[in-house]
Amino acid sequence: MTRNIFNTIGLFILVLFMGCADQQDKAVATDSPTKGTIRISVDESFKPVIEEQLRVHKSSFPETEIIVSYKPESDCFRDLQNDSTRMVIVARGLTKTEASFFENQLSYSPLYGVLAYDAVAVIVNNQSPDSVFTLSKLKSILSGKDKITAVMDGNKATSTVRYLKDSILKGADFGANVVAANNSQHVLDIVSGRKDVVGFIGISWIADSYDPVQLAYLKKIRLGLVECVKCEEKDIFAKPSQATISYGQYPLARPLYYVLKENATGLGTGFMNFMSMERGQLIFRRAFLVPAKMGFGKRSGSIKDAD
C-alpha cells in the first residue's frame, strides 16, 4: 500500500515536471530572433527614431510583437532590474555596480553596446534674440545664475536631464529656473509659443527635415549654435547635425545604447541585430543620428574649419 502511494506520488511529480518542461519548450519555441513577443523600455528622448526602427522591423518580421514603453532613463533601468523588460534603449551603458548586480541575480551579465550617436539640441523660438551659446552661458542658465527659463523633457532622471547635469553642471543641481515639461513633444510646444525660454531636446525630435511634423516646428523654432570646444580655432559654433557630431564639433553629443538581458538567442537579440546591421543603421542615419556600426563612428579629432 505504501509503495503504491509513493509510486503514485512519483508518477505525479514526473508528469508535472514533463508538463513544465513542455511549457518551457513551447515558450522558447515562440521566442526566436524572428518570432514571438517581448517588452522593451526606451528613453523617451529617442522615441521618433525607435518608432521608425520598430515599424520597419515589424514589416520585415510580421510574426514578432515588440511592446515598447517610453519613459525616463532611470525608469528604464528600473524595469530592467525588476525583470519587466527584456531590453532598454538609453544613453549610457551599465555601471560596474549594475553589471555586478545582474551577474549575481542572473549568473550572467546583460549585453550592451552603442548603436548610434545622438545629441542634445538647444532650441529657441524664432523670435528669440539669442541663439548662440558658449558652454559657460549654458552653465549659467542651467545653474540659475542666468534667470532665463530652461525647459527639459521631464522632472525625473531622463537621459537629457542626466546628461546635462553631468556634462555641463558636473553634478551640481539645476537652478529654480529649470522647469520640467511633460515630455519632448511638450518642450517643442513650449518653445514654439514663447521667445523667453531655452529648450533642451533629443535631436531626433527636431532634425528630420523629411518629417512634416518636425518641419512645421522648424518654422517656429530654430536650433541653437553651441561653442565648439575641440576646434583649433576660437569662436567656432555649431548646430547639431551628423557632420558636427561625427567630427566632434558639437559638444553635446551622446551615445545611444542598447542593454539586452537575454541569455539565449531570442527576439531581443534579433531586434538588436536588426538595429546594428545595414537597415537599422540606415534608419539611424535617415533620422540624422550618426550610425555607430557602419563606419560613421563619432570622431574625436579636432578640426580647423567648421564648414
XYZ file of C-alpha atoms in Angstrom:
307
model
C 0.000 0.000 0.000
C 2.768 2.435 0.985
C 4.744 1.507 -2.103
C 1.697 2.254 -4.299
C 1.317 5.675 -2.673
C 4.970 6.510 -3.313
C 4.669 5.245 -6.877
C 1.606 7.427 -7.428
C 3.352 10.492 -5.976
C 6.439 9.814 -8.090
C 4.329 9.473 -11.226
C 2.516 12.736 -10.420
C 5.824 14.610 -9.959
C 7.152 13.157 -13.208
C 4.048 14.228 -15.141
C 4.181 17.691 -13.547
C 7.868 18.067 -14.440
C 7.258 16.954 -18.021
C 4.360 19.412 -18.292
C 6.515 22.296 -17.056
C 9.328 21.307 -19.387
C 6.875 21.140 -22.266
C 5.586 24.636 -21.422
C 9.142 25.949 -21.277
C 9.915 24.370 -24.633
C 6.820 25.996 -26.111
C 7.796 29.352 -24.585
C 11.265 29.079 -26.113
C 9.769 27.985 -29.404
C 7.605 31.128 -29.569
C 10.505 33.477 -28.828
C 13.177 33.476 -31.515
C 15.000 36.234 -33.410
C 12.163 36.339 -35.940
C 9.105 35.283 -33.931
C 7.483 35.968 -30.565
C 6.580 38.761 -28.176
C 8.812 40.788 -25.842
C 8.664 44.043 -23.917
C 11.287 46.782 -24.143
C 11.704 50.142 -22.389
C 13.085 53.149 -24.251
C 14.170 56.562 -23.067
C 11.510 58.948 -24.330
C 14.039 61.280 -25.953
C 14.748 58.592 -28.578
C 11.091 57.907 -29.417
C 10.949 59.174 -33.045
C 13.852 57.087 -34.316
C 12.928 53.964 -32.325
C 9.344 54.166 -33.606
C 10.747 54.016 -37.139
C 13.029 51.093 -36.216
C 10.042 49.188 -34.827
C 7.884 49.951 -37.871
C 10.432 48.645 -40.365
C 11.321 45.653 -38.177
C 7.654 44.678 -37.906
C 7.179 44.892 -41.673
C 10.199 42.635 -42.143
C 9.276 40.165 -39.397
C 5.455 40.141 -39.127
C 5.416 37.310 -36.576
C 7.134 39.499 -33.982
C 5.499 41.773 -31.427
C 7.725 44.235 -29.585
C 5.734 46.075 -26.923
C 7.509 49.330 -26.134
C 7.194 51.699 -23.176
C 8.690 55.188 -23.469
C 9.771 56.638 -20.140
C 12.630 58.399 -18.303
C 16.021 56.713 -18.426
C 16.002 55.891 -14.704
C 12.663 54.083 -15.082
C 14.061 52.060 -17.988
C 16.853 50.735 -15.778
C 14.347 50.059 -13.013
C 12.315 47.952 -15.464
C 15.450 46.016 -16.347
C 16.181 45.284 -12.685
C 12.572 44.319 -11.964
C 12.552 41.854 -14.860
C 9.627 43.630 -16.541
C 11.526 44.260 -19.768
C 13.932 42.337 -21.991
C 15.814 45.315 -23.401
C 16.301 49.003 -22.709
C 17.458 51.689 -25.126
C 19.111 54.533 -23.241
C 22.019 56.990 -23.369
C 24.525 55.020 -21.288
C 25.751 51.505 -20.663
C 25.837 49.613 -17.378
C 27.905 50.825 -14.468
C 30.169 48.337 -12.666
C 27.668 48.189 -9.818
C 24.784 47.436 -12.195
C 26.778 44.807 -14.075
C 27.679 43.148 -10.764
C 24.015 43.211 -9.670
C 22.870 41.409 -12.807
C 25.784 38.974 -12.611
C 24.695 37.995 -9.092
C 20.993 37.951 -9.916
C 21.130 36.170 -13.266
C 24.516 34.426 -13.260
C 25.340 36.353 -16.431
C 25.805 39.995 -17.404
C 23.485 41.673 -19.928
C 24.981 42.671 -23.253
C 25.228 46.355 -24.060
C 26.742 48.486 -26.769
C 26.475 51.688 -28.800
C 24.063 51.711 -31.745
C 24.360 55.349 -32.812
C 25.331 58.816 -31.664
C 22.649 61.331 -30.772
C 22.853 64.886 -29.424
C 21.011 67.158 -27.050
C 19.811 70.070 -29.163
C 19.456 73.559 -27.718
C 16.334 75.135 -29.222
C 14.884 78.644 -29.105
C 11.875 80.407 -30.550
C 12.378 82.007 -33.979
C 11.708 85.385 -32.336
C 14.336 84.868 -29.643
C 17.101 87.482 -29.745
C 19.838 84.983 -28.813
C 20.608 81.595 -30.370
C 24.391 81.393 -29.832
C 25.656 79.739 -26.647
C 29.030 79.189 -25.071
C 29.311 76.327 -22.600
C 29.792 78.941 -19.885
C 26.494 80.541 -20.913
C 24.697 77.182 -20.807
C 26.147 76.526 -17.360
C 24.864 79.907 -16.148
C 21.396 79.113 -17.488
C 21.211 75.599 -16.053
C 22.599 76.645 -12.653
C 20.147 79.523 -12.335
C 22.660 82.371 -12.479
C 21.057 83.407 -15.748
C 17.339 83.662 -14.999
C 16.019 82.746 -18.455
C 13.659 79.755 -18.198
C 15.166 76.442 -19.317
C 12.762 73.671 -20.337
C 13.588 69.950 -20.008
C 11.767 66.798 -21.102
C 10.580 65.815 -17.625
C 11.221 66.166 -13.899
C 12.735 62.696 -13.432
C 16.109 61.386 -14.493
C 15.657 61.377 -18.248
C 18.794 60.909 -20.295
C 18.707 64.592 -21.235
C 18.447 65.692 -17.598
C 21.234 63.335 -16.501
C 23.484 64.242 -19.425
C 23.231 67.994 -18.899
C 23.728 67.684 -15.155
C 26.815 65.507 -15.664
C 28.402 67.257 -18.649
C 27.542 70.917 -18.069
C 26.998 71.228 -14.309
C 29.457 68.465 -13.316
C 26.913 67.004 -10.909
C 25.618 70.252 -9.397
C 21.896 70.925 -9.041
C 19.771 72.757 -11.572
C 18.584 76.246 -10.769
C 14.993 77.124 -9.911
C 14.585 78.490 -13.456
C 14.848 74.962 -14.917
C 11.343 73.602 -15.418
C 10.010 70.230 -16.471
C 7.766 69.726 -19.484
C 5.590 66.623 -19.718
C 7.771 65.126 -22.450
C 9.814 66.078 -25.514
C 6.722 66.991 -27.514
C 5.742 69.414 -24.771
C 9.206 71.009 -24.871
C 8.663 71.753 -28.574
C 5.216 73.188 -27.873
C 6.504 75.486 -25.123
C 9.448 76.811 -27.144
C 7.215 77.262 -30.207
C 4.979 79.616 -28.245
C 7.474 81.538 -26.107
C 10.541 83.575 -27.032
C 11.716 83.908 -23.413
C 12.748 80.263 -22.915
C 15.520 77.875 -23.949
C 14.667 74.222 -24.589
C 16.785 71.065 -24.478
C 15.680 68.075 -26.530
C 16.983 64.940 -28.267
C 17.955 65.698 -31.855
C 15.719 63.010 -33.354
C 12.702 65.114 -32.309
C 13.665 68.105 -34.437
C 16.379 67.319 -37.029
C 14.404 65.247 -39.561
C 13.759 67.629 -42.459
C 11.630 64.962 -44.189
C 9.116 64.735 -41.343
C 6.189 67.144 -41.919
C 5.538 67.485 -38.174
C 9.147 68.425 -37.476
C 9.185 70.757 -40.491
C 6.171 72.570 -39.028
C 8.044 73.060 -35.730
C 11.129 74.316 -37.583
C 9.033 77.218 -38.851
C 8.534 78.316 -35.247
C 11.841 77.394 -33.590
C 15.499 77.171 -34.517
C 18.472 75.150 -33.398
C 20.944 76.997 -31.234
C 24.633 77.265 -32.072
C 26.884 75.891 -29.315
C 30.574 76.584 -28.780
C 32.938 74.023 -30.302
C 35.421 73.184 -27.553
C 37.555 70.828 -29.689
C 38.091 73.165 -32.621
C 41.599 74.553 -33.001
C 40.219 77.942 -33.968
C 38.451 80.057 -31.389
C 34.867 81.296 -31.575
C 33.614 78.393 -33.677
C 29.975 77.477 -33.005
C 27.997 74.538 -34.381
C 24.448 73.268 -34.694
C 23.773 69.572 -34.035
C 23.993 67.530 -37.239
C 25.527 64.292 -38.474
C 28.643 66.149 -39.585
C 29.154 68.171 -36.407
C 28.521 65.129 -34.196
C 30.821 62.908 -36.251
C 33.686 65.419 -36.319
C 33.365 66.414 -32.674
C 32.284 69.979 -33.418
C 29.015 69.834 -31.499
C 29.851 69.388 -27.800
C 26.510 67.976 -26.569
C 26.742 64.651 -28.413
C 25.909 61.414 -26.607
C 25.732 57.685 -27.439
C 22.542 55.688 -27.894
C 22.955 52.306 -26.160
C 21.061 49.056 -26.107
C 21.181 46.931 -22.944
C 19.922 43.400 -23.569
C 19.045 40.952 -20.807
C 18.851 37.728 -22.772
C 20.872 34.572 -22.136
C 19.688 32.838 -25.302
C 19.199 33.903 -28.894
C 15.683 35.324 -28.744
C 13.694 38.220 -30.170
C 15.715 40.746 -28.177
C 18.861 39.543 -29.935
C 17.037 39.666 -33.250
C 15.959 43.284 -32.754
C 19.423 44.301 -31.534
C 20.973 42.706 -34.641
C 18.449 44.459 -36.865
C 19.380 47.877 -35.440
C 23.094 47.035 -35.680
C 23.029 45.940 -39.311
C 22.519 47.792 -42.565
C 18.788 48.559 -42.494
C 18.755 49.607 -38.841
C 21.890 51.719 -39.239
C 20.426 53.428 -42.282
C 17.313 54.253 -40.243
C 19.518 55.985 -37.672
C 21.265 57.818 -40.494
C 17.945 58.778 -42.075
C 16.890 60.247 -38.697
C 20.068 62.392 -38.745
C 21.841 60.477 -35.999
C 25.343 59.106 -36.596
C 25.360 55.297 -37.043
C 27.925 53.557 -34.850
C 28.158 50.248 -36.751
C 28.635 51.338 -40.363
C 31.896 53.210 -40.377
C 30.315 56.544 -39.429
C 31.537 56.489 -35.827
C 31.962 59.677 -33.847
C 35.448 61.096 -34.414
C 37.439 62.669 -31.634
C 39.982 64.635 -33.662
C 39.934 68.414 -33.668
C 39.402 70.471 -36.814
C 40.413 73.782 -38.281
C 37.279 74.742 -40.157
C 33.645 74.492 -39.117
C 32.397 74.278 -42.718
